[in-house]
Each structure stands twice: as C-alpha cells, then as structure tokens.
C-alpha cells in the first residue's frame, strides 16, 4: 500500500500515542485496551494491519480482563507496527513529491547506471547508443512483465564479457583466419540471445515446481567458482589496457577506490563513473604535457546531434543470410553456459531489492516473472547489437539512499536513457575515452566480479572441508582458468568438416553443474523468503 506524507505523520503520531500506554510498564490493562481501540479506530480503515490490531483489541476486551498472554500479544503487534512504520520517510508513491522531484530522482537513477552500462560496449566494441536504447526498453519491458511492481533498472551485464572476448579472441587464430571482430560480435550476440532460453526454461520450472526445487541445481558451490572464474579470465584484458598508460589507469583505480570508500551521497553510488571522469580529465591534462597521447575529437565534431542508435549491419540478422555453422555452435557453447551464473546473480539482485524496499518479490509478482523479464530484455538487446541486460545493484543502492521505492521513478530513468541513445555525438564522445581509463576501471570491476564469487561462497557458508564441495570448486576453477590461459585458449576440434571451440568457462560451468547433480551429499537449501525481509506474510511471502 502507498501512503501519503500526511498519512505517515498520522501513523507515526498514532504509534507514539500507543507506546505511551503500553511501554510505560510493559503491560496492558482493560482501560488501556479500551483507549487503544479509540486511538486505532480512525485509521483502521486505511491499513489492514491496523484493522487486524483493532480486532485483536476488541477480542481481548470482550471478557473485561487482560491476562499476561494477551498483553504480550498486544505488545508484539505494536512492535511489528513500529517496524513497519519506523522508516517513516520511505516513499512508495513518488507522486506525493510532485513531478519536478520525480524527474530529478529519475536523472539520479540514470546516472547511477550510466558508468557501468556504457563501459560494456566500450570494452567490447558494441554500440553505446544501442546499449542505452535497449537498457531503457529492456527496463520498461521488465516492468511490464512484473506488473510494474519491482523497482529495478536493467543495464549491461559484465558476466557476458567473457563470452564476447572469447569469440573476438578467435579472430586470426587457426581455423578462424578470416574472422573479423564485427562478425565475431554478431555471433556472440546470437549466443547471448540463445542464453535467454535458459532464463525461460528456468522461469518455467520455477513456476511449475517452485524456486527451491530449481535452485538445487545452482548451489553456491557451483555458482561461486563460476563467478570467480569469470573475473579472473577477464583480468588480463584489464592489465593489457592499463599498460597503454599506467599513470592514467592509476588515476581511475584510485578514484574508484576513494569514491567507493570515502564518498558520500550520490558520489558513493557512482564510483565507476567518477573514476572514468577523473581519469579522462587526467588524460587530457597529460596529453597537453606530452605525457600521454592527445585525445582526437575530430569524429565528435563530425557526428550529428540526432540519429538512429541502431545500425542494421550491427544486428544479428545479417548473419543468418550466410551462417557459419561451426562458428554458430562455438558461440552457443561459449556464451550460453554463462547464463547459469547470471541467473544466480539475478536471484541475488531480486533478493537485495526485496530486502531494500521491504517487499517479497519472490512471491509477488514471482521470481518466474522477474526472470522472464530479464531474459526477454537480454534477447531483445542482443538481437539488435546491444549487450546482455541484468538487474543493476547500483540502482538498488540509489533506492536505499533516497528511500523512494516507487518503480515509476525507475521508468523515468529508462525513458531518459532512451532519449540519450538518439544522440550520435554522445556515442562519438564516448569513443574518445582512452584505453588506459577503461583499463583502470576494469581493473577494479573484474576483481570485484571474482570477489562477488568469493562472497557467495562465504555468505552461504559453503563447507569446503567436505571433499565433495572442494572437488566441485577445484574442477570448475582448473577447467575455466586452465583452458582459458592455455596456448589454444579453448578446446578446439573439427567434426563433420566444421570447426568448433569450447571456452574454459563453458567447460567449467557445465562440468560443475553435472558433478553437483550426480555426486551425493548435497547440503544447500535455498530459502524462498530472504531472512532479511521482515514479516514476510505481510509483504506477500509465507511464514516458515
């Protein structure tokens, strides 16, 4: 239920009055119960919890006495009511703030996702304009499929970077001498589209069998090492970019660290963007001093202010007119398994959003709907040459900071991202960002990806003392890293006259999932209601 500012004041005053009667001596007598009924009566019609409380008071007062158990029950309900309204500044309907403030909040959300979202196309060679367009469209599609209930923004997924780099890394190698980067990116995008099918399958199983049944196949002992492997496989890419100018790269690294740890307010929410800005300014200054290459702005000057963000040649559709079957199968084998890790990332994000806004989105609108929305948004983006989408933790941080939990504010940010995408001059400016700047922020980001995997193992208390768990984690890491850093960088083979290549991440992920399924001694039990969500029954879940 959404509450107006006036209603919140009334609720807070009501609870303060109630507290005077009950908490003075920790007990209630019949006179105090009758007083409480009078206090609750005016507002009981506005809130079902207060209506239940009123009925409890009436039942207690029916026999004219209040025993200890009844007094304790009243105290417990009051405690829950305080818990519900203690964050009296939380806003679930942003219309009470007025349209101008809603617009400002939308801009804030756009800036929060901006740095990380445009970094993916810069790293991969995909279009920044298409990325912003389909981040916005994907977010709106997600909100439609989730009944406009979940305040989530969908931006570029870093997990799929390993897939993009694995495909482009094949260019010029044995069996792929004629492969160009642009074509490799198209096949990688087809792989990302196909990975959305995994989302659809898992969403169907969640709907049919429940979350707990499906998540048994993706325990932390599998997903943790996979996520660790993704970050470590990407690490050399960051180092190679940093070597173009370590001074510029260090500015980015230091800025990200400073704003992440010592920043306040909005600056703490956008450390990646601040790292890019600080490093870019340093690159400009060092260029004037002769300590770095000067940035070329000629393409920015030539670019138009308004234009289409999508070019047909960058979409996946031209591939199907002259498809390389071997490369297609290779792309599917390399990219699709990454979906198993991103699905768990999605579950974690939905849990974080639920905890932040005190709504159990696993139950309503349901994990199957959020997963379907994420999958469809990813498929749509990939089809038109944009990166895979995923729910963004940066925007969850903004929710926590602003305490405005209305999804309408997120949709404003999505519309702003769509508008910006129609400015080619903006894309041309983004292309001027030095490689060292990208390397610096990537240095931190790729390390953070691996750190998230470690955190996954620690928070879920995976017992690596068990031979079973140790074996699964070891096999995933050795296959992922060993194959990725081998001379061939993949398992390459020829079948039926067609060249195939399986990345280390694909082999490691699939092997880990299979081992977990067949080895005895499973000890992971997924909880549908996140423990940090208070009173799940009230917020759409079920009490255990």
Short mmCIF file of C-alpha atoms in Angstrom, two decimals:
data_model
loop_
_atom_site.label_atom_id
_atom_site.label_comp_id
_atom_site.label_asym_id
_atom_site.label_seq_id
_atom_site.Cartn_x
_atom_site.Cartn_y
_atom_site.Cartn_z
CA UNK A 1 0.00 0.00 0.00
CA UNK A 2 1.24 3.53 -0.79
CA UNK A 3 0.91 6.18 1.92
CA UNK A 4 0.72 9.93 1.57
CA UNK A 5 3.01 12.12 3.62
CA UNK A 6 0.02 13.21 5.75
CA UNK A 7 -0.98 9.60 6.48
CA UNK A 8 2.59 8.77 7.53
CA UNK A 9 2.54 11.60 10.04
CA UNK A 10 -0.77 10.36 11.42
CA UNK A 11 0.52 6.77 11.68
CA UNK A 12 3.67 7.90 13.46
CA UNK A 13 1.62 10.02 15.91
CA UNK A 14 -0.73 7.08 16.48
CA UNK A 15 2.10 4.70 17.31
CA UNK A 16 3.69 7.26 19.63
CA UNK A 17 0.37 7.50 21.49
CA UNK A 18 0.05 3.72 21.66
CA UNK A 19 3.58 3.41 23.01
CA UNK A 20 2.73 5.72 25.93
CA UNK A 21 0.02 3.32 27.08
CA UNK A 22 1.78 0.00 26.60
CA UNK A 23 5.51 0.54 27.07
CA UNK A 24 5.32 2.57 30.28
CA UNK A 25 5.07 -0.60 32.39
CA UNK A 26 5.31 -3.21 29.63
CA UNK A 27 1.73 -4.40 30.24
CA UNK A 28 -1.84 -3.55 29.27
CA UNK A 29 -4.94 -3.43 31.45
CA UNK A 30 -8.54 -3.23 30.26
CA UNK A 31 -8.68 0.57 30.43
CA UNK A 32 -5.57 0.89 28.28
CA UNK A 33 -7.02 -1.59 25.76
CA UNK A 34 -10.20 0.46 25.50
CA UNK A 35 -8.10 3.61 24.98
CA UNK A 36 -6.12 1.83 22.27
CA UNK A 37 -9.32 0.88 20.44
CA UNK A 38 -10.28 4.55 20.40
CA UNK A 39 -6.86 5.54 19.05
CA UNK A 40 -6.79 2.89 16.30
CA UNK A 41 -10.41 3.33 15.20
CA UNK A 42 -9.96 6.43 12.95
CA UNK A 43 -7.14 4.90 10.87
CA UNK A 44 -8.03 1.18 10.90
CA UNK A 45 -9.95 1.51 7.64
CA UNK A 46 -6.78 2.73 5.86
CA UNK A 47 -4.48 -0.19 6.72
CA UNK A 48 -5.19 -3.91 7.04
CA UNK A 49 -2.58 -4.37 9.80
CA UNK A 50 -4.23 -1.69 11.93
CA UNK A 51 -7.61 -3.29 11.21
CA UNK A 52 -6.28 -6.64 12.48
CA UNK A 53 -4.86 -4.89 15.53
CA UNK A 54 -8.21 -3.27 16.22
CA UNK A 55 -9.95 -6.66 16.03
CA UNK A 56 -7.37 -8.16 18.42
CA UNK A 57 -8.06 -5.38 20.91
CA UNK A 58 -11.83 -5.93 20.64
CA UNK A 59 -11.40 -9.66 21.24
CA UNK A 60 -9.16 -9.02 24.25
CA UNK A 61 -11.62 -6.55 25.75
CA UNK A 62 -14.60 -8.88 25.28
CA UNK A 63 -14.28 -10.55 28.72
CA UNK A 64 -13.35 -7.36 30.57
CA UNK A 65 -9.86 -8.51 31.61
CA UNK A 66 -6.39 -8.66 30.07
CA UNK A 67 -4.18 -11.58 31.03
CA UNK A 68 -0.39 -11.75 30.57
CA UNK A 69 -0.56 -13.66 27.27
CA UNK A 70 -2.98 -11.15 25.79
CA UNK A 71 -0.81 -8.26 26.96
CA UNK A 72 2.27 -9.89 25.37
CA UNK A 73 0.34 -10.41 22.14
CA UNK A 74 -0.63 -6.73 22.04
CA UNK A 75 2.98 -5.70 22.69
CA UNK A 76 4.22 -8.00 19.90
CA UNK A 77 1.77 -6.50 17.38
CA UNK A 78 2.76 -2.97 18.36
CA UNK A 79 6.42 -3.89 17.86
CA UNK A 80 5.59 -5.08 14.34
CA UNK A 81 3.67 -1.91 13.62
CA UNK A 82 6.68 0.14 14.70
CA UNK A 83 8.88 -2.00 12.49
CA UNK A 84 6.55 -1.32 9.59
CA UNK A 85 6.49 2.45 10.03
CA UNK A 86 9.90 3.09 11.61
CA UNK A 87 11.22 4.31 8.25
CA UNK A 88 8.57 6.99 8.10
CA UNK A 89 10.48 8.75 5.35
CA UNK A 90 10.17 5.79 2.95
CA UNK A 91 8.00 6.69 -0.05
CA UNK A 92 6.16 4.09 -2.13
CA UNK A 93 4.22 6.58 -4.23
CA UNK A 94 6.51 9.27 -5.65
CA UNK A 95 3.55 11.35 -6.82
CA UNK A 96 3.41 12.88 -3.33
CA UNK A 97 6.74 14.55 -4.13
CA UNK A 98 5.50 16.24 -7.28
CA UNK A 99 6.59 15.83 -10.91
CA UNK A 100 9.79 18.00 -10.72
CA UNK A 101 11.25 15.96 -7.86
CA UNK A 102 10.27 12.72 -9.57
CA UNK A 103 12.21 13.92 -12.63
CA UNK A 104 15.29 14.68 -10.55
CA UNK A 105 15.11 11.23 -8.96
CA UNK A 106 14.86 9.70 -12.43
CA UNK A 107 18.01 11.56 -13.52
CA UNK A 108 19.78 10.28 -10.41
CA UNK A 109 18.91 6.69 -11.31
CA UNK A 110 20.11 7.22 -14.88
CA UNK A 111 23.48 8.49 -13.68
CA UNK A 112 23.78 5.58 -11.25
CA UNK A 113 23.55 3.01 -14.04
CA UNK A 114 25.34 5.12 -16.63
CA UNK A 115 29.00 4.44 -15.90
CA UNK A 116 28.80 0.65 -15.77
CA UNK A 117 26.25 0.35 -18.57
CA UNK A 118 28.27 2.21 -21.20
CA UNK A 119 31.51 0.57 -20.07
CA UNK A 120 30.47 -2.79 -21.53
CA UNK A 121 30.08 -1.55 -25.13
CA UNK A 122 33.31 0.42 -24.79
CA UNK A 123 35.15 -2.75 -23.73
CA UNK A 124 33.59 -5.00 -26.35
CA UNK A 125 33.18 -2.72 -29.37
CA UNK A 126 29.39 -2.79 -29.32
CA UNK A 127 27.37 0.40 -29.83
CA UNK A 128 26.96 2.67 -26.75
CA UNK A 129 23.83 4.22 -28.31
CA UNK A 130 22.19 0.82 -28.88
CA UNK A 131 23.22 -0.16 -25.36
CA UNK A 132 21.42 2.81 -23.80
CA UNK A 133 18.37 2.33 -26.03
CA UNK A 134 17.88 -1.30 -25.07
CA UNK A 135 18.76 -0.70 -21.43
CA UNK A 136 15.79 1.68 -21.38
CA UNK A 137 13.49 -0.50 -23.48
CA UNK A 138 14.53 -3.61 -21.56
CA UNK A 139 13.75 -1.91 -18.26
CA UNK A 140 10.29 -0.89 -19.47
CA UNK A 141 9.65 -4.44 -20.75
CA UNK A 142 10.77 -5.85 -17.40
CA UNK A 143 8.39 -3.55 -15.52
CA UNK A 144 5.50 -4.54 -17.80
CA UNK A 145 6.11 -8.26 -17.23
CA UNK A 146 6.48 -7.82 -13.46
CA UNK A 147 3.17 -5.94 -13.10
CA UNK A 148 5.05 -2.63 -12.63
CA UNK A 149 5.85 -3.71 -9.06
CA UNK A 150 9.65 -4.20 -8.96
CA UNK A 151 11.82 -1.03 -8.83
CA UNK A 152 14.69 -2.49 -10.88
CA UNK A 153 16.78 -0.99 -13.67
CA UNK A 154 18.29 -3.29 -16.31
CA UNK A 155 21.75 -2.35 -17.55
CA UNK A 156 24.69 -4.05 -19.28
CA UNK A 157 25.81 -7.37 -17.79
CA UNK A 158 29.54 -7.76 -17.09
CA UNK A 159 29.25 -11.52 -16.76
CA UNK A 160 28.92 -11.94 -20.54
CA UNK A 161 32.15 -10.03 -21.22
CA UNK A 162 34.00 -13.34 -21.04
CA UNK A 163 31.82 -14.66 -23.87
CA UNK A 164 32.34 -11.60 -26.08
CA UNK A 165 36.11 -11.67 -25.54
CA UNK A 166 36.33 -15.42 -26.14
CA UNK A 167 34.63 -15.04 -29.55
CA UNK A 168 36.64 -11.99 -30.65
CA UNK A 169 39.78 -13.74 -29.39
CA UNK A 170 39.31 -16.38 -32.08
CA UNK A 171 39.92 -13.82 -34.83
CA UNK A 172 43.07 -14.68 -36.77
CA UNK A 173 43.68 -18.00 -34.98
CA UNK A 174 43.88 -21.41 -36.66
CA UNK A 175 40.57 -22.16 -38.37
CA UNK A 176 39.37 -18.56 -37.97
CA UNK A 177 41.90 -16.63 -40.08
CA UNK A 178 39.19 -14.70 -41.94
CA UNK A 179 37.04 -13.91 -38.92
CA UNK A 180 36.68 -10.17 -38.18
CA UNK A 181 35.82 -8.61 -34.84
CA UNK A 182 32.49 -7.21 -36.04
CA UNK A 183 31.35 -10.63 -37.28
CA UNK A 184 32.58 -12.31 -34.08
CA UNK A 185 30.49 -9.85 -32.06
CA UNK A 186 27.44 -10.72 -34.13
CA UNK A 187 27.87 -14.43 -33.38
CA UNK A 188 28.49 -13.62 -29.72
CA UNK A 189 25.21 -11.68 -29.70
CA UNK A 190 23.44 -14.74 -31.10
CA UNK A 191 24.91 -16.71 -28.19
CA UNK A 192 23.55 -14.10 -25.77
CA UNK A 193 20.12 -14.36 -27.41
CA UNK A 194 20.21 -18.13 -27.01
CA UNK A 195 21.25 -17.80 -23.35
CA UNK A 196 17.89 -16.12 -22.75
CA UNK A 197 16.31 -19.52 -23.47
CA UNK A 198 17.94 -20.76 -20.25
CA UNK A 199 16.13 -17.96 -18.42
CA UNK A 200 12.82 -19.03 -19.97
CA UNK A 201 13.36 -22.70 -19.09
CA UNK A 202 14.32 -21.92 -15.50
CA UNK A 203 11.40 -19.47 -15.19
CA UNK A 204 9.04 -22.23 -16.38
CA UNK A 205 10.44 -24.68 -13.85
CA UNK A 206 10.18 -22.06 -11.09
CA UNK A 207 6.52 -21.53 -11.95
CA UNK A 208 5.80 -25.27 -12.14
CA UNK A 209 7.99 -26.67 -9.36
CA UNK A 210 8.80 -23.75 -7.09
CA UNK A 211 12.01 -21.82 -6.54
CA UNK A 212 13.61 -24.27 -4.10
CA UNK A 213 13.41 -27.24 -6.49
CA UNK A 214 15.08 -25.41 -9.36
CA UNK A 215 17.79 -23.70 -7.29
CA UNK A 216 19.07 -27.09 -6.08
CA UNK A 217 20.89 -27.32 -9.41
CA UNK A 218 22.63 -23.96 -8.89
CA UNK A 219 24.08 -24.03 -5.36
CA UNK A 220 26.81 -21.58 -4.28
CA UNK A 221 29.46 -24.31 -4.55
CA UNK A 222 28.82 -24.21 -8.33
CA UNK A 223 27.94 -20.57 -8.99
CA UNK A 224 30.62 -19.15 -6.66
CA UNK A 225 33.60 -20.67 -8.52
CA UNK A 226 31.97 -19.86 -11.89
CA UNK A 227 31.73 -16.17 -10.94
CA UNK A 228 35.30 -16.24 -9.59
CA UNK A 229 36.43 -17.73 -12.88
CA UNK A 230 34.65 -15.04 -14.92
CA UNK A 231 36.54 -12.26 -13.13
CA UNK A 232 39.92 -13.99 -13.33
CA UNK A 233 39.56 -14.82 -17.03
CA UNK A 234 38.93 -11.13 -17.72
CA UNK A 235 41.85 -9.89 -15.59
CA UNK A 236 44.49 -9.95 -18.39
CA UNK A 237 42.22 -7.77 -20.55
CA UNK A 238 42.28 -5.06 -17.87
CA UNK A 239 46.06 -5.29 -17.44
CA UNK A 240 46.69 -5.07 -21.18
CA UNK A 241 44.60 -1.88 -21.36
CA UNK A 242 46.36 -0.39 -18.34
CA UNK A 243 49.77 -0.88 -19.96
CA UNK A 244 48.91 1.73 -22.61
CA UNK A 245 49.42 4.38 -19.89
CA UNK A 246 49.69 3.21 -16.29
CA UNK A 247 49.52 6.77 -14.93
CA UNK A 248 46.09 7.39 -16.46
CA UNK A 249 44.96 3.92 -15.36
CA UNK A 250 46.11 4.50 -11.76
CA UNK A 251 44.06 7.71 -11.58
CA UNK A 252 40.97 5.68 -12.50
CA UNK A 253 41.78 2.94 -9.96
CA UNK A 254 42.46 5.39 -7.12
CA UNK A 255 39.36 7.47 -7.92
CA UNK A 256 37.09 4.41 -7.88
CA UNK A 257 38.54 3.32 -4.52
CA UNK A 258 38.25 6.79 -2.96
CA UNK A 259 34.65 7.39 -4.07
CA UNK A 260 33.62 3.84 -3.10
CA UNK A 261 35.01 4.08 0.43
CA UNK A 262 35.07 7.77 1.32
CA UNK A 263 32.36 9.14 -0.98
CA UNK A 264 29.04 10.31 0.39
CA UNK A 265 25.56 10.68 -1.02
CA UNK A 266 25.26 10.25 -4.77
CA UNK A 267 29.06 10.18 -5.29
CA UNK A 268 29.28 6.94 -3.33
CA UNK A 269 26.70 5.37 -5.65
CA UNK A 270 28.57 6.16 -8.89
CA UNK A 271 32.27 5.42 -8.20
CA UNK A 272 32.81 3.85 -11.65
CA UNK A 273 31.50 6.94 -13.43
CA UNK A 274 33.62 9.18 -11.19
CA UNK A 275 36.65 7.01 -11.93
CA UNK A 276 36.10 7.45 -15.67
CA UNK A 277 35.63 11.23 -15.30
CA UNK A 278 38.74 11.75 -13.14
CA UNK A 279 40.90 9.54 -15.35
CA UNK A 280 39.62 11.21 -18.54
CA UNK A 281 40.46 14.67 -17.18
CA UNK A 282 43.94 13.46 -16.22
CA UNK A 283 44.41 12.01 -19.72
CA UNK A 284 43.50 15.38 -21.27
CA UNK A 285 45.94 17.25 -18.99
CA UNK A 286 48.73 14.71 -19.52
CA UNK A 287 48.15 14.97 -23.26
CA UNK A 288 48.84 18.71 -23.13
CA UNK A 289 52.00 17.99 -21.11
CA UNK A 290 53.21 15.38 -23.58
CA UNK A 291 52.94 12.54 -21.06
CA UNK A 292 50.06 10.85 -22.91
CA UNK A 293 48.58 10.75 -26.39
CA UNK A 294 46.32 13.70 -27.15
CA UNK A 295 42.65 12.80 -27.49
CA UNK A 296 41.29 13.15 -31.02
CA UNK A 297 37.89 14.90 -31.12
CA UNK A 298 37.53 15.05 -34.91
CA UNK A 299 34.87 12.31 -35.01
CA UNK A 300 32.91 14.10 -32.27
CA UNK A 301 32.82 17.26 -34.37
CA UNK A 302 31.60 15.33 -37.42
CA UNK A 303 28.88 13.39 -35.60
CA UNK A 304 25.26 14.55 -35.80
CA UNK A 305 23.28 15.60 -32.75
CA UNK A 306 20.33 13.38 -33.64
CA UNK A 307 20.37 9.96 -35.30
CA UNK A 308 19.25 6.35 -35.07
CA UNK A 309 21.02 4.35 -32.33
CA UNK A 310 20.85 1.03 -34.21
CA UNK A 311 22.55 0.13 -37.47
CA UNK A 312 21.32 -2.93 -39.38
CA UNK A 313 24.88 -4.15 -40.00
CA UNK A 314 25.47 -4.41 -36.23
CA UNK A 315 22.40 -6.57 -35.57
CA UNK A 316 22.40 -10.37 -35.68
CA UNK A 317 20.05 -10.63 -38.66
CA UNK A 318 22.64 -10.33 -41.48
CA UNK A 319 24.40 -13.42 -40.07
CA UNK A 320 21.51 -15.72 -40.94
CA UNK A 321 21.83 -14.99 -44.66
CA UNK A 322 25.32 -16.56 -44.70
CA UNK A 323 25.68 -18.52 -41.48
CA UNK A 324 28.90 -20.29 -40.44
CA UNK A 325 27.52 -23.36 -38.67
CA UNK A 326 30.72 -24.18 -36.83
CA UNK A 327 31.16 -20.64 -35.55
CA UNK A 328 27.48 -20.55 -34.54
CA UNK A 329 27.78 -23.74 -32.49
CA UNK A 330 31.02 -22.44 -30.98
CA UNK A 331 29.31 -19.19 -29.98
CA UNK A 332 26.44 -21.08 -28.36
CA UNK A 333 28.81 -23.38 -26.48
CA UNK A 334 30.91 -20.46 -25.22
CA UNK A 335 28.20 -17.96 -24.28
CA UNK A 336 25.08 -19.90 -23.22
CA UNK A 337 26.61 -21.52 -20.07
CA UNK A 338 27.27 -18.04 -18.66
CA UNK A 339 23.50 -17.79 -18.14
CA UNK A 340 23.76 -20.24 -15.24
CA UNK A 341 25.89 -17.72 -13.35
CA UNK A 342 23.77 -14.71 -14.33
CA UNK A 343 20.60 -16.47 -13.19
CA UNK A 344 22.05 -16.73 -9.70
CA UNK A 345 23.15 -13.10 -9.99
CA UNK A 346 19.54 -12.27 -10.83
CA UNK A 347 18.26 -14.18 -7.79
CA UNK A 348 20.69 -12.25 -5.59
CA UNK A 349 19.64 -8.91 -7.08
CA UNK A 350 15.93 -9.59 -6.58
CA UNK A 351 16.67 -10.62 -3.00
CA UNK A 352 18.58 -7.37 -2.43
CA UNK A 353 15.79 -5.25 -3.91
CA UNK A 354 13.19 -7.12 -1.84
CA UNK A 355 15.18 -6.51 1.32
CA UNK A 356 15.74 -2.84 0.50
CA UNK A 357 12.11 -1.93 -0.18
CA UNK A 358 10.60 -4.49 2.24
CA UNK A 359 8.60 -6.36 -0.38
CA UNK A 360 8.93 -10.09 -1.09
CA UNK A 361 9.22 -10.11 -4.88
CA UNK A 362 9.97 -13.84 -4.89
CA UNK A 363 6.31 -14.35 -4.03
CA UNK A 364 4.69 -11.36 -5.74
CA UNK A 365 5.00 -10.86 -8.69
CA UNK A 366 7.11 -14.02 -8.51
CA UNK A 367 10.67 -14.98 -9.42
CA UNK A 368 9.41 -16.57 -12.64
CA UNK A 369 8.16 -13.17 -13.83
CA UNK A 370 11.35 -11.28 -12.93
CA UNK A 371 13.44 -13.97 -14.62
CA UNK A 372 11.24 -13.89 -17.71
CA UNK A 373 11.57 -10.10 -17.87
CA UNK A 374 15.36 -10.27 -17.56
CA UNK A 375 15.58 -12.99 -20.23
CA UNK A 376 13.36 -11.21 -22.75
CA UNK A 377 15.17 -7.90 -22.23
CA UNK A 378 18.50 -9.68 -22.83
CA UNK A 379 17.26 -11.41 -26.00
CA UNK A 380 15.85 -8.15 -27.39
CA UNK A 381 19.06 -6.22 -26.69
CA UNK A 382 21.33 -8.90 -28.17
CA UNK A 383 19.25 -9.18 -31.35
CA UNK A 384 19.95 -5.51 -32.13
CA UNK A 385 23.64 -5.49 -31.22
CA UNK A 386 23.46 -4.35 -27.58
CA UNK A 387 24.96 -6.17 -24.57
CA UNK A 388 23.04 -8.59 -22.37
CA UNK A 389 20.91 -6.94 -19.68
CA UNK A 390 20.79 -7.60 -15.97
CA UNK A 391 19.20 -6.03 -12.89
CA UNK A 392 21.53 -3.33 -11.55
CA UNK A 393 22.83 -3.18 -7.98
CA UNK A 394 23.82 0.46 -8.49
CA UNK A 395 20.16 1.44 -8.71
CA UNK A 396 19.32 -0.66 -5.67
CA UNK A 397 21.89 1.47 -3.86
CA UNK A 398 20.07 4.60 -5.00
CA UNK A 399 16.80 3.16 -3.66
CA UNK A 400 18.43 2.63 -0.28
CA UNK A 401 19.92 6.13 -0.34
CA UNK A 402 16.81 8.02 -1.44
CA UNK A 403 14.19 5.81 0.28
CA UNK A 404 11.90 6.46 -2.69
CA UNK A 405 10.78 2.96 -3.68
CA UNK A 406 8.28 3.83 -6.40
CA UNK A 407 9.03 1.92 -9.67
CA UNK A 408 7.71 4.93 -11.62
CA UNK A 409 10.98 6.74 -10.84
CA UNK A 410 12.94 3.87 -12.44
CA UNK A 411 10.74 4.08 -15.53
CA UNK A 412 11.55 7.80 -15.80
CA UNK A 413 15.26 6.88 -15.83
CA UNK A 414 14.58 4.29 -18.55
CA UNK A 415 12.87 6.91 -20.74
CA UNK A 416 15.80 9.29 -20.24
CA UNK A 417 18.26 6.57 -21.32
CA UNK A 418 16.20 6.04 -24.49
CA UNK A 419 16.29 9.77 -25.29
CA UNK A 420 20.08 9.99 -24.84
CA UNK A 421 20.57 7.00 -27.16
CA UNK A 422 19.36 9.08 -30.14
CA UNK A 423 22.43 11.38 -29.95
CA UNK A 424 25.30 10.09 -32.18
CA UNK A 425 27.55 12.89 -30.95
CA UNK A 426 27.33 11.36 -27.50
CA UNK A 427 28.47 7.97 -28.83
CA UNK A 428 31.36 9.63 -30.67
CA UNK A 429 32.45 11.34 -27.45
CA UNK A 430 32.31 8.04 -25.55
CA UNK A 431 34.65 6.55 -28.18
CA UNK A 432 37.32 9.12 -27.21
CA UNK A 433 37.79 7.61 -23.74
CA UNK A 434 41.41 6.35 -23.56
CA UNK A 435 42.13 2.62 -23.32
CA UNK A 436 44.07 3.22 -20.10
CA UNK A 437 40.99 4.79 -18.47
CA UNK A 438 38.93 1.76 -19.42
CA UNK A 439 41.71 -0.49 -18.18
CA UNK A 440 41.79 1.27 -14.82
CA UNK A 441 38.09 0.93 -14.06
CA UNK A 442 38.11 -2.61 -15.50
CA UNK A 443 40.97 -3.47 -13.14
CA UNK A 444 38.63 -2.84 -10.23
CA UNK A 445 35.46 -4.21 -11.83
CA UNK A 446 36.91 -7.55 -12.89
CA UNK A 447 38.41 -8.02 -9.45
CA UNK A 448 35.03 -7.22 -7.93
CA UNK A 449 33.38 -9.89 -10.08
CA UNK A 450 35.70 -12.52 -8.60
CA UNK A 451 35.19 -11.03 -5.13
CA UNK A 452 31.42 -11.46 -5.55
CA UNK A 453 32.02 -15.14 -6.22
CA UNK A 454 34.10 -15.43 -3.05
CA UNK A 455 31.39 -13.57 -1.10
CA UNK A 456 28.83 -16.02 -2.49
CA UNK A 457 30.79 -18.92 -1.00
CA UNK A 458 31.31 -17.17 2.33
CA UNK A 459 27.79 -15.79 2.86
CA UNK A 460 26.19 -19.14 2.00
CA UNK A 461 28.68 -20.85 4.35
CA UNK A 462 29.85 -23.41 1.79
CA UNK A 463 31.82 -26.07 3.67
CA UNK A 464 34.98 -26.54 1.62
CA UNK A 465 36.14 -29.00 4.25
CA UNK A 466 33.85 -31.51 2.54
CA UNK A 467 35.64 -33.44 -0.20
CA UNK A 468 32.57 -33.17 -2.43
CA UNK A 469 32.44 -29.36 -2.32
CA UNK A 470 36.20 -29.00 -2.63
CA UNK A 471 36.24 -31.29 -5.67
CA UNK A 472 33.46 -29.40 -7.48
CA UNK A 473 35.07 -25.99 -6.86
CA UNK A 474 38.51 -27.26 -7.86
CA UNK A 475 37.32 -28.81 -11.12
CA UNK A 476 35.41 -25.66 -12.13
CA UNK A 477 38.38 -23.35 -11.44
CA UNK A 478 41.04 -25.56 -13.08
CA UNK A 479 38.98 -26.13 -16.23
CA UNK A 480 37.93 -22.47 -16.50
CA UNK A 481 41.36 -20.95 -15.94
CA UNK A 482 43.48 -23.76 -17.37
CA UNK A 483 41.71 -23.85 -20.72
CA UNK A 484 41.34 -20.05 -20.96
CA UNK A 485 45.06 -19.43 -20.40
CA UNK A 486 46.30 -22.38 -22.44
CA UNK A 487 48.06 -21.86 -25.76
CA UNK A 488 44.87 -22.60 -27.72
CA UNK A 489 42.68 -20.57 -25.26
CA UNK A 490 39.87 -23.06 -25.92
CA UNK A 491 39.19 -26.72 -26.64
CA UNK A 492 39.19 -26.70 -30.43
CA UNK A 493 38.13 -29.61 -32.61
CA UNK A 494 36.70 -30.39 -36.01
CA UNK A 495 33.60 -32.51 -36.55
CA UNK A 496 31.83 -33.18 -39.86
CA UNK A 497 34.16 -30.71 -41.53
CA UNK A 498 33.17 -27.88 -39.16
CA UNK A 499 35.49 -26.09 -36.68
CA UNK A 500 34.35 -25.85 -33.04
CA UNK A 501 35.83 -24.16 -29.96
CA UNK A 502 34.71 -24.56 -26.32
CA UNK A 503 35.85 -21.90 -23.85
CA UNK A 504 37.18 -22.76 -20.43
CA UNK A 505 34.22 -21.06 -18.79
CA UNK A 506 31.73 -23.14 -20.78
CA UNK A 507 33.51 -26.42 -19.97
CA UNK A 508 34.00 -25.50 -16.30
CA UNK A 509 30.39 -24.37 -15.74
CA UNK A 510 28.79 -27.41 -17.38
CA UNK A 511 31.12 -29.83 -15.62
CA UNK A 512 30.41 -28.23 -12.25
CA UNK A 513 26.65 -28.40 -12.73
CA UNK A 514 26.83 -32.06 -13.77
CA UNK A 515 29.13 -33.01 -10.87
CA UNK A 516 26.83 -31.29 -8.37
CA UNK A 517 23.84 -33.15 -9.79
CA UNK A 518 25.37 -36.64 -9.63
CA UNK A 519 27.58 -36.53 -6.52
CA UNK A 520 25.91 -37.43 -3.18
CA UNK A 521 25.97 -35.25 -0.09
CA UNK A 522 24.15 -32.09 -1.22
CA UNK A 523 23.91 -29.64 1.69
CA UNK A 524 22.42 -26.49 0.11
CA UNK A 525 18.85 -25.48 0.92
CA UNK A 526 17.58 -22.40 -0.92
CA UNK A 527 15.20 -20.24 1.13
CA UNK A 528 12.49 -18.54 -0.92
CA UNK A 529 11.92 -15.84 1.70
CA UNK A 530 15.10 -13.91 2.29
CA UNK A 531 15.88 -13.82 6.04
CA UNK A 532 16.37 -10.06 5.94
CA UNK A 533 12.76 -9.47 4.84
CA UNK A 534 10.81 -8.67 7.99
CA UNK A 535 7.35 -10.18 8.47
CA UNK A 536 7.19 -11.93 5.05
CA UNK A 537 3.48 -12.71 5.36
CA UNK A 538 2.65 -9.03 5.27
CA UNK A 539 4.82 -8.47 2.22
CA UNK A 540 3.48 -11.28 0.09
CA UNK A 541 5.50 -14.28 1.28
CA UNK A 542 4.84 -17.23 3.55
CA UNK A 543 5.99 -17.70 7.09
CA UNK A 544 8.21 -20.73 7.66
#
